Short mmCIF file of C-alpha atoms in Angstrom, two decimals:
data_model
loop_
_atom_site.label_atom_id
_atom_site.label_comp_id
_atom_site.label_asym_id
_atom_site.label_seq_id
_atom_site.Cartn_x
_atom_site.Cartn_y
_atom_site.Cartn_z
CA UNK N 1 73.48 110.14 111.03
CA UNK N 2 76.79 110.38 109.00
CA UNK N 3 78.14 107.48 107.14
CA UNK N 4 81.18 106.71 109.70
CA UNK N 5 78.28 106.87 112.79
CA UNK N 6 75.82 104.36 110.47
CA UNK N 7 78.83 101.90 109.88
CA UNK N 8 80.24 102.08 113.20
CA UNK N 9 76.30 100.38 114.73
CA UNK N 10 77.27 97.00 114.49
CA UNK N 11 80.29 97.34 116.90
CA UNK N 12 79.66 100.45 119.11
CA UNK N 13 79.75 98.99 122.21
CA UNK N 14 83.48 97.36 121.47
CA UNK N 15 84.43 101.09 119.96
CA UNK N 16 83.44 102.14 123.53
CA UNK N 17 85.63 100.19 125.19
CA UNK N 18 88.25 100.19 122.94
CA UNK N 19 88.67 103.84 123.65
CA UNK N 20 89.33 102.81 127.46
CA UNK N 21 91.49 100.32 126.83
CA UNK N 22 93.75 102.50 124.04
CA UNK N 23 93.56 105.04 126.92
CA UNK N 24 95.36 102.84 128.95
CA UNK N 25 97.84 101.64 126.56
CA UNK N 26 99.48 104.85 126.45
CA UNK N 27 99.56 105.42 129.91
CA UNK N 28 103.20 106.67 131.55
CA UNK N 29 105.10 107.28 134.84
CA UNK N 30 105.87 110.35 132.85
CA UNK N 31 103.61 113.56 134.02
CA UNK N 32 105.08 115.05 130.47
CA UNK N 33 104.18 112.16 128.57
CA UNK N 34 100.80 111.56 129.80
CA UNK N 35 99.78 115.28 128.92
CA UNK N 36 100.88 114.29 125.70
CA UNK N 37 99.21 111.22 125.14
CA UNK N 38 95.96 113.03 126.75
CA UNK N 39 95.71 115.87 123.74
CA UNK N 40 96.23 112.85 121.18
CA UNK N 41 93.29 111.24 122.50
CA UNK N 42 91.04 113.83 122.72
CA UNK N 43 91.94 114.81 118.97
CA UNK N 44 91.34 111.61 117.55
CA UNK N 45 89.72 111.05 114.03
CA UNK N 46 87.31 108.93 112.26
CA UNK N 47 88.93 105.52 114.04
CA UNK N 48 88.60 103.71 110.64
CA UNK N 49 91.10 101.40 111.51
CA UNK N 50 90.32 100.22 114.52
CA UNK N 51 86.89 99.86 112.25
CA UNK N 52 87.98 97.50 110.58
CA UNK N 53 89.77 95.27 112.98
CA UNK N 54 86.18 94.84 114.87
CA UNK N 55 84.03 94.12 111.50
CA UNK N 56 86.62 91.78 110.29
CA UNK N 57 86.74 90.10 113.30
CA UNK N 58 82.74 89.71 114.25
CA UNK N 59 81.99 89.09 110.20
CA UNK N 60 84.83 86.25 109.39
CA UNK N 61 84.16 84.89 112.96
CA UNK N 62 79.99 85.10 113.34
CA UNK N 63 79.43 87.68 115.73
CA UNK N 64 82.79 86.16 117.62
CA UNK N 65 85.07 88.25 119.42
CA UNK N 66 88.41 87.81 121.71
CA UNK N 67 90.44 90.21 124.19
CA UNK N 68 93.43 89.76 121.74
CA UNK N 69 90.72 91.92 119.19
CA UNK N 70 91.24 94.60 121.47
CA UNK N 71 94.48 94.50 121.76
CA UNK N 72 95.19 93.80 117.92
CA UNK N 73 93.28 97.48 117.68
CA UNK N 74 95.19 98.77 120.25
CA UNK N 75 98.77 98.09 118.42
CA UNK N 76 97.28 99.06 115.11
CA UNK N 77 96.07 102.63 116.61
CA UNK N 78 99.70 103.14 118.63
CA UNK N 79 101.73 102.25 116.06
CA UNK N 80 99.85 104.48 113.15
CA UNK N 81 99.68 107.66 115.77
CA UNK N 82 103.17 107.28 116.27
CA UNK N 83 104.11 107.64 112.35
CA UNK N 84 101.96 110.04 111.93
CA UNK N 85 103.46 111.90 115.18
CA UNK N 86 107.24 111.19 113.20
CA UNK N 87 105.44 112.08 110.03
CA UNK N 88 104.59 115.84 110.87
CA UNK N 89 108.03 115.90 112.20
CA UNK N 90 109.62 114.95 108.69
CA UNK N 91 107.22 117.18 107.13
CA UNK N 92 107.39 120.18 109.35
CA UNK N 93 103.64 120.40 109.52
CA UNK N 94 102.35 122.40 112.26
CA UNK N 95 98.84 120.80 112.01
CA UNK N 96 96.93 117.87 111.93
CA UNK N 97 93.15 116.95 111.50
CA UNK N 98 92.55 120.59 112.32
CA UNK N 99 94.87 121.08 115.87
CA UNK N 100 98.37 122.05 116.47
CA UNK N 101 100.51 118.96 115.58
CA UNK N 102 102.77 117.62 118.57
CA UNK N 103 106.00 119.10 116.89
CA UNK N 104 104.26 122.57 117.05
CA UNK N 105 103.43 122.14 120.46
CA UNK N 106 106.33 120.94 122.14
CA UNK N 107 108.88 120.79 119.63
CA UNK N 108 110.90 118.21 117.29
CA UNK N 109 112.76 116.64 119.87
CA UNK N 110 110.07 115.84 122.01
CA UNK N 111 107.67 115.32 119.36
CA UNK N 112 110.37 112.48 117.87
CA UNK N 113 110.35 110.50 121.53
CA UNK N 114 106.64 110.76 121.59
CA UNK N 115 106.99 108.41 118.50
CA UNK N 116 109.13 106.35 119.48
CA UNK N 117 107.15 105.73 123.11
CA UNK N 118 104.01 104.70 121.72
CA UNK N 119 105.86 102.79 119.38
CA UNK N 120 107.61 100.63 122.02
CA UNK N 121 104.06 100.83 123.73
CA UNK N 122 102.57 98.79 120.44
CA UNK N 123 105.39 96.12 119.82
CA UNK N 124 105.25 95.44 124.48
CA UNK N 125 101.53 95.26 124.04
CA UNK N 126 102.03 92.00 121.75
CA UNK N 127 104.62 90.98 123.30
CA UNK N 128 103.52 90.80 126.87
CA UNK N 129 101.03 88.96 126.02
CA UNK N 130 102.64 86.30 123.19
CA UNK N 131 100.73 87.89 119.93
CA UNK N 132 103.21 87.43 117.90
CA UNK N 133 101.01 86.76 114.68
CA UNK N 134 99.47 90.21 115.22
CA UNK N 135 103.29 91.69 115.71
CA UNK N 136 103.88 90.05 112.88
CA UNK N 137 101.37 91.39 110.74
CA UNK N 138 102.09 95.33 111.73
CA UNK N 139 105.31 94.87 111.70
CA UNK N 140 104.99 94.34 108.29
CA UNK N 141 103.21 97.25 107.33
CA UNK N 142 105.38 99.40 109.08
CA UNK N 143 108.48 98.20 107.13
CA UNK N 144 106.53 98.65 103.98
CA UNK N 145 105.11 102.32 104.64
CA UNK N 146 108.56 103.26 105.51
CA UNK N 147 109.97 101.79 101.94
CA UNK N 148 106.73 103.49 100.36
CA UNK N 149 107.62 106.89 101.56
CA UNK N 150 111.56 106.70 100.82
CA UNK N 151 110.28 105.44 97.15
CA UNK N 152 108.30 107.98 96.48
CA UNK N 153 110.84 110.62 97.80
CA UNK N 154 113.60 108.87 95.54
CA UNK N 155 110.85 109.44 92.40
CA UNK N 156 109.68 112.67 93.08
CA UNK N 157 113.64 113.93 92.45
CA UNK N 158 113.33 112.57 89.01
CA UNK N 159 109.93 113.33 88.10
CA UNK N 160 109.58 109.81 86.42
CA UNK N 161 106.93 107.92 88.13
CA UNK N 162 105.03 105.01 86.50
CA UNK N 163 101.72 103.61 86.63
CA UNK N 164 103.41 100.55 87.97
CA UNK N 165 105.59 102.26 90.53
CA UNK N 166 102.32 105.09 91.41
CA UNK N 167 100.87 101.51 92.76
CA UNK N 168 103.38 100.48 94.82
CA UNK N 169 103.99 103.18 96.29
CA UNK N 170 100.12 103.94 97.40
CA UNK N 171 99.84 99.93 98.50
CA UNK N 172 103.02 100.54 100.60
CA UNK N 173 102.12 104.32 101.70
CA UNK N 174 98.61 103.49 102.89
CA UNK N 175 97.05 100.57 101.80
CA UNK N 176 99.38 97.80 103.36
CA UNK N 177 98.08 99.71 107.13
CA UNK N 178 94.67 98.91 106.49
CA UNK N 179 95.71 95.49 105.07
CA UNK N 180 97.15 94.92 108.69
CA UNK N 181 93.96 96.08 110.40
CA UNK N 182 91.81 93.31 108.20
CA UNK N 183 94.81 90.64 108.25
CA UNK N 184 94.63 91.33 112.41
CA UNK N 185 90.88 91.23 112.99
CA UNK N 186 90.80 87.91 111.07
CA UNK N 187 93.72 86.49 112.96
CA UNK N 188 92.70 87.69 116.39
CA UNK N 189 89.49 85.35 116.29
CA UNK N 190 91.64 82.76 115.63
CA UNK N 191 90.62 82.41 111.85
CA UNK N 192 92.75 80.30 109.21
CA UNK N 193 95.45 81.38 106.55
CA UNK N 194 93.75 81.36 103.71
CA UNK N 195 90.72 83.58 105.46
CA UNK N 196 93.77 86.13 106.78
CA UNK N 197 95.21 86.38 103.06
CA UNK N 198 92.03 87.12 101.59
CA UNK N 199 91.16 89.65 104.62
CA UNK N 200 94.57 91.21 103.90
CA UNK N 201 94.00 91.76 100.63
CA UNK N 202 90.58 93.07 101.25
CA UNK N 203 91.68 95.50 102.94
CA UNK N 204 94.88 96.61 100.75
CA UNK N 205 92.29 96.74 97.86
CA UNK N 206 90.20 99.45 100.22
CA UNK N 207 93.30 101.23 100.78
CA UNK N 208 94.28 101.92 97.38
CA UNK N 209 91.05 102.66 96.54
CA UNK N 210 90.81 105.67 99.31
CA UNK N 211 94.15 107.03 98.39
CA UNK N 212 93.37 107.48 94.77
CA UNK N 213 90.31 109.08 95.62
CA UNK N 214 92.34 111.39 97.98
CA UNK N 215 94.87 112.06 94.92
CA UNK N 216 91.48 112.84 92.97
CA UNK N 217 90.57 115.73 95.27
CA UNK N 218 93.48 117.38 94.08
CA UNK N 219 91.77 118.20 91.31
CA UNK N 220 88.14 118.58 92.50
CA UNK N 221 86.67 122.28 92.81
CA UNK N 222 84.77 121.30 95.85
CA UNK N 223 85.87 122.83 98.61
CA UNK N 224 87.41 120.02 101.11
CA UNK N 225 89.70 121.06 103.51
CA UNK N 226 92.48 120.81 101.46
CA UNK N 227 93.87 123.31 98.46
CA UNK N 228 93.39 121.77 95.15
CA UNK N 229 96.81 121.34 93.01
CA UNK N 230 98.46 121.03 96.24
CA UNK N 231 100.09 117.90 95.32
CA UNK N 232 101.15 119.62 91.84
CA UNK N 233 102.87 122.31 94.53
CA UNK N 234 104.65 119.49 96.35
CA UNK N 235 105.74 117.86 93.65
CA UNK N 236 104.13 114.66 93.88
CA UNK N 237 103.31 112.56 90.85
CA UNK N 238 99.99 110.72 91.03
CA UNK N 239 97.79 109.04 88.88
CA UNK N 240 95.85 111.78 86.90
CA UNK N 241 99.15 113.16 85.95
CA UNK N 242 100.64 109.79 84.98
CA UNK N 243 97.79 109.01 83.14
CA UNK N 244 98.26 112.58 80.76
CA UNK N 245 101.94 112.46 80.74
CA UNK N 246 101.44 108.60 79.37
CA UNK N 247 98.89 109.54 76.66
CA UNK N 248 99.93 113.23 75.70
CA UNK N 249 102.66 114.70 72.55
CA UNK N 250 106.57 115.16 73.98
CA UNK N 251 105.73 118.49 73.65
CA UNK N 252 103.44 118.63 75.97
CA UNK N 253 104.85 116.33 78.19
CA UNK N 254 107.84 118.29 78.57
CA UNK N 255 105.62 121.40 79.18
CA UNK N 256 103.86 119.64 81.63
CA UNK N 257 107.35 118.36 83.77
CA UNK N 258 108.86 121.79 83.29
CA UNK N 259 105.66 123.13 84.92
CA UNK N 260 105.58 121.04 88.18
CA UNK N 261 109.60 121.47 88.23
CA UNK N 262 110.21 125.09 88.22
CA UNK N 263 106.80 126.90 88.22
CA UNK N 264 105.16 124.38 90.84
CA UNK N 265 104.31 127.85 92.91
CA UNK N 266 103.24 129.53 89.99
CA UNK N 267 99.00 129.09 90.59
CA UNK N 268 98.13 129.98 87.16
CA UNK N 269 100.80 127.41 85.59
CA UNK N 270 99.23 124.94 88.34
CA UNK N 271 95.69 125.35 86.96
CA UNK N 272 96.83 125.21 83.94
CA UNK N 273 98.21 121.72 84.72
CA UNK N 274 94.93 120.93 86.28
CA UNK N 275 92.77 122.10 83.51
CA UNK N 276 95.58 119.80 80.82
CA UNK N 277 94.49 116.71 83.07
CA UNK N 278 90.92 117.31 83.21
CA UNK N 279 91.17 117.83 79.12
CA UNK N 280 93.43 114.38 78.61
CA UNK N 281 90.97 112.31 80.40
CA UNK N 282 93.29 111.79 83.89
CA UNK N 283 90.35 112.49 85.81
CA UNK N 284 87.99 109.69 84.07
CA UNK N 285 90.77 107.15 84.18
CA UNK N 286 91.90 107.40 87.63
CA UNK N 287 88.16 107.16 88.67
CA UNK N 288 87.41 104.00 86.45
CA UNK N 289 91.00 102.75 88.59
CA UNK N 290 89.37 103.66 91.83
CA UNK N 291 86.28 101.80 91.27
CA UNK N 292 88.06 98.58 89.79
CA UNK N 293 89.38 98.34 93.32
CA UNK N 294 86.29 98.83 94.86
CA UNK N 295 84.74 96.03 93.28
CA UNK N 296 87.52 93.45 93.77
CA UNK N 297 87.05 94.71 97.52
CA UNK N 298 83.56 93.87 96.70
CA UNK N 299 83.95 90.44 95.10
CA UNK N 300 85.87 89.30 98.34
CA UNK N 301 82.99 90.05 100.49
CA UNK N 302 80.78 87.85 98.49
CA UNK N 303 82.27 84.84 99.59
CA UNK N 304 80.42 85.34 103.66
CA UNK N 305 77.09 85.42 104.56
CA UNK N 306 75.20 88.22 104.96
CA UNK N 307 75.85 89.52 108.36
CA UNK N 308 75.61 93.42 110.16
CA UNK N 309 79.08 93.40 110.01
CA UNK N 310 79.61 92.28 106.71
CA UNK N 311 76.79 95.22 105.41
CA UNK N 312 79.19 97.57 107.63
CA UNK N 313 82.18 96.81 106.11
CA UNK N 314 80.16 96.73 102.15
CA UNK N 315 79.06 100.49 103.56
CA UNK N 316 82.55 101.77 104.13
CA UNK N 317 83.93 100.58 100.57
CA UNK N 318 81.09 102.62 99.68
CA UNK N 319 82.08 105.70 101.72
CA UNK N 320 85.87 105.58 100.88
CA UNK N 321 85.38 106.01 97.00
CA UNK N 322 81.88 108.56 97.92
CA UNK N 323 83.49 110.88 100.63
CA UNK N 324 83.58 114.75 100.25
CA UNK N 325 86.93 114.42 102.22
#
């Protein structure tokens, strides 16, 4: 059985109907539409986040779980397919999680709409039905994954990306979604202020802690699905790099910027970038990062009894800093 499969024991008979009740979420008077909506469903991934709202939920609450869990999911899962349907848009990607994106299938325009119906479909799923502390809490993290992106497009222009700024940009990028999914699951049950914080930050811990180890397979030589230095290639500074550029001579510094500004296509200067990181300890620093945050993910757990859910949700830490990809 595969770690996501183990983890996912606790609550597989609420996955099972959440994927019924998502189904229906998305449904449209629009034959177009609904063809649509159809291929995203059948090409859906790992479901982590709807993961998360249902072991938050069970573990903070005993086992105890509401319709509005359901629906909480529900908005989470609309509202991150439609950004990532606007995302491959912005980024001209033809594919995504191994099919044809919706841009390359039936263009920008309608690809753009797509996003903004299942959008609309999250925000009148809350507000039909008065959840306006789970609205709340999405709405949020949509505000701050747009303001993550635009940051990191306004740095990557300049090339001068701190440590400080690498972190906000990753908590706003793609921690502050699964924040939301642990802040909802919490709330959903009907669970206290001080229990949502803590959830929230649970969960934005876990997310920072996956995206670093996604900006470490940029430099792993396993193969993952993914071409290593590709970030170097795009122009992205993350925290391997920072880390060298912040501990290396102005001579090599300036080698290193010149490099990922004018020969970022170059693959021999890109390995060569690689292999500088790897040498100036980038690789063992941004690990030692990674697993900070997986124990302060850790420490928050230790303050509920022992519970499937809570072993479920100890597990996935354990898979998001372990995973091949």
């Amino acid at each position: 059985m595969n770690p996501i499969e183990q983890i996912k024991l606790p609550i597989l008979s609420e996955m099972e109907t959440f994927e019924k009740k998502f189904k229906d979420s998305m449904l449209s008077k629009v034959p177009l539409l609904n063809r649509i909506t159809y291929y995203i469903v059948r090409r859906k991934g790992k479901q982590m986040r709807p993961m998360f709202v249902f072991l938050v939920a069970k573990m903070v609450s005993d086992g105890g779980f509401d319709e509005r869990t359901y629906r909480g999911a529900s908005v989470v899962e609309l509202i991150h397919t439609a950004t990532l349907v606007h995302d491959d848009v912005v980024d001209d990607s033809n594919r995504r999680r191994g099919f044809f994106s919706i841009n390359a299938l039936w263009k920008n325009k309608i690809a753009v709409l797509v996003g903004d119906f299942l959008l609309s479909k999250g925000l009148l799923l809350s507000i039909d039905n008065q959840d306006f502390d789970l609205l709340k809490l999405i709405s949020i993290a949509v505000r701050e994954m747009s303001e993550g992106e635009l940051l990191q497009i306004e740095k990557a222009r300049k090339l001068d990306i701190t440590e400080d700024i690498y972190f906000d940009i990753i908590r706003q990028k793609t921690a502050t979604l699964i924040a939301a999914c642990c802040g909802i699951g919490a709330a959903s049950v009907g669970a206290n202020q001080e229990t949502i914080r803590q959830m929230r930050k649970f969960g934005e811990y876990i997310g920072i802690a996956f995206q670093i180890k996604d900006d470490l397979f940029d430099y792993s030589d396993e193969k993952i699905g993914k071409p290593t230095g590709i970030d170097i290639k795009e122009q992205k500074m993350t925290l391997p790099l920072i880390h060298s550029l912040n501990t290396c001579s102005k001579k090599d510094k300036n080698w290193i910027i010149n490099s990922i500004k004018k020969h970022n296509k170059d693959k021999k200067r890109v390995k060569k970038v690689i292999a500088f990181v790897k040498e100036n300890g980038g690789i063992e620093y941004t690990t030692n990062k990674m697993l900070d945050y997986r124990d302060r993910a850790t420490a928050i757990l230790e303050n509920y009894p022992t519970s499937p859910y809570k072993n479920s949700l100890l597990e996935m830490i354990d898979y998001v800093v372990e995973r091949k990809i």
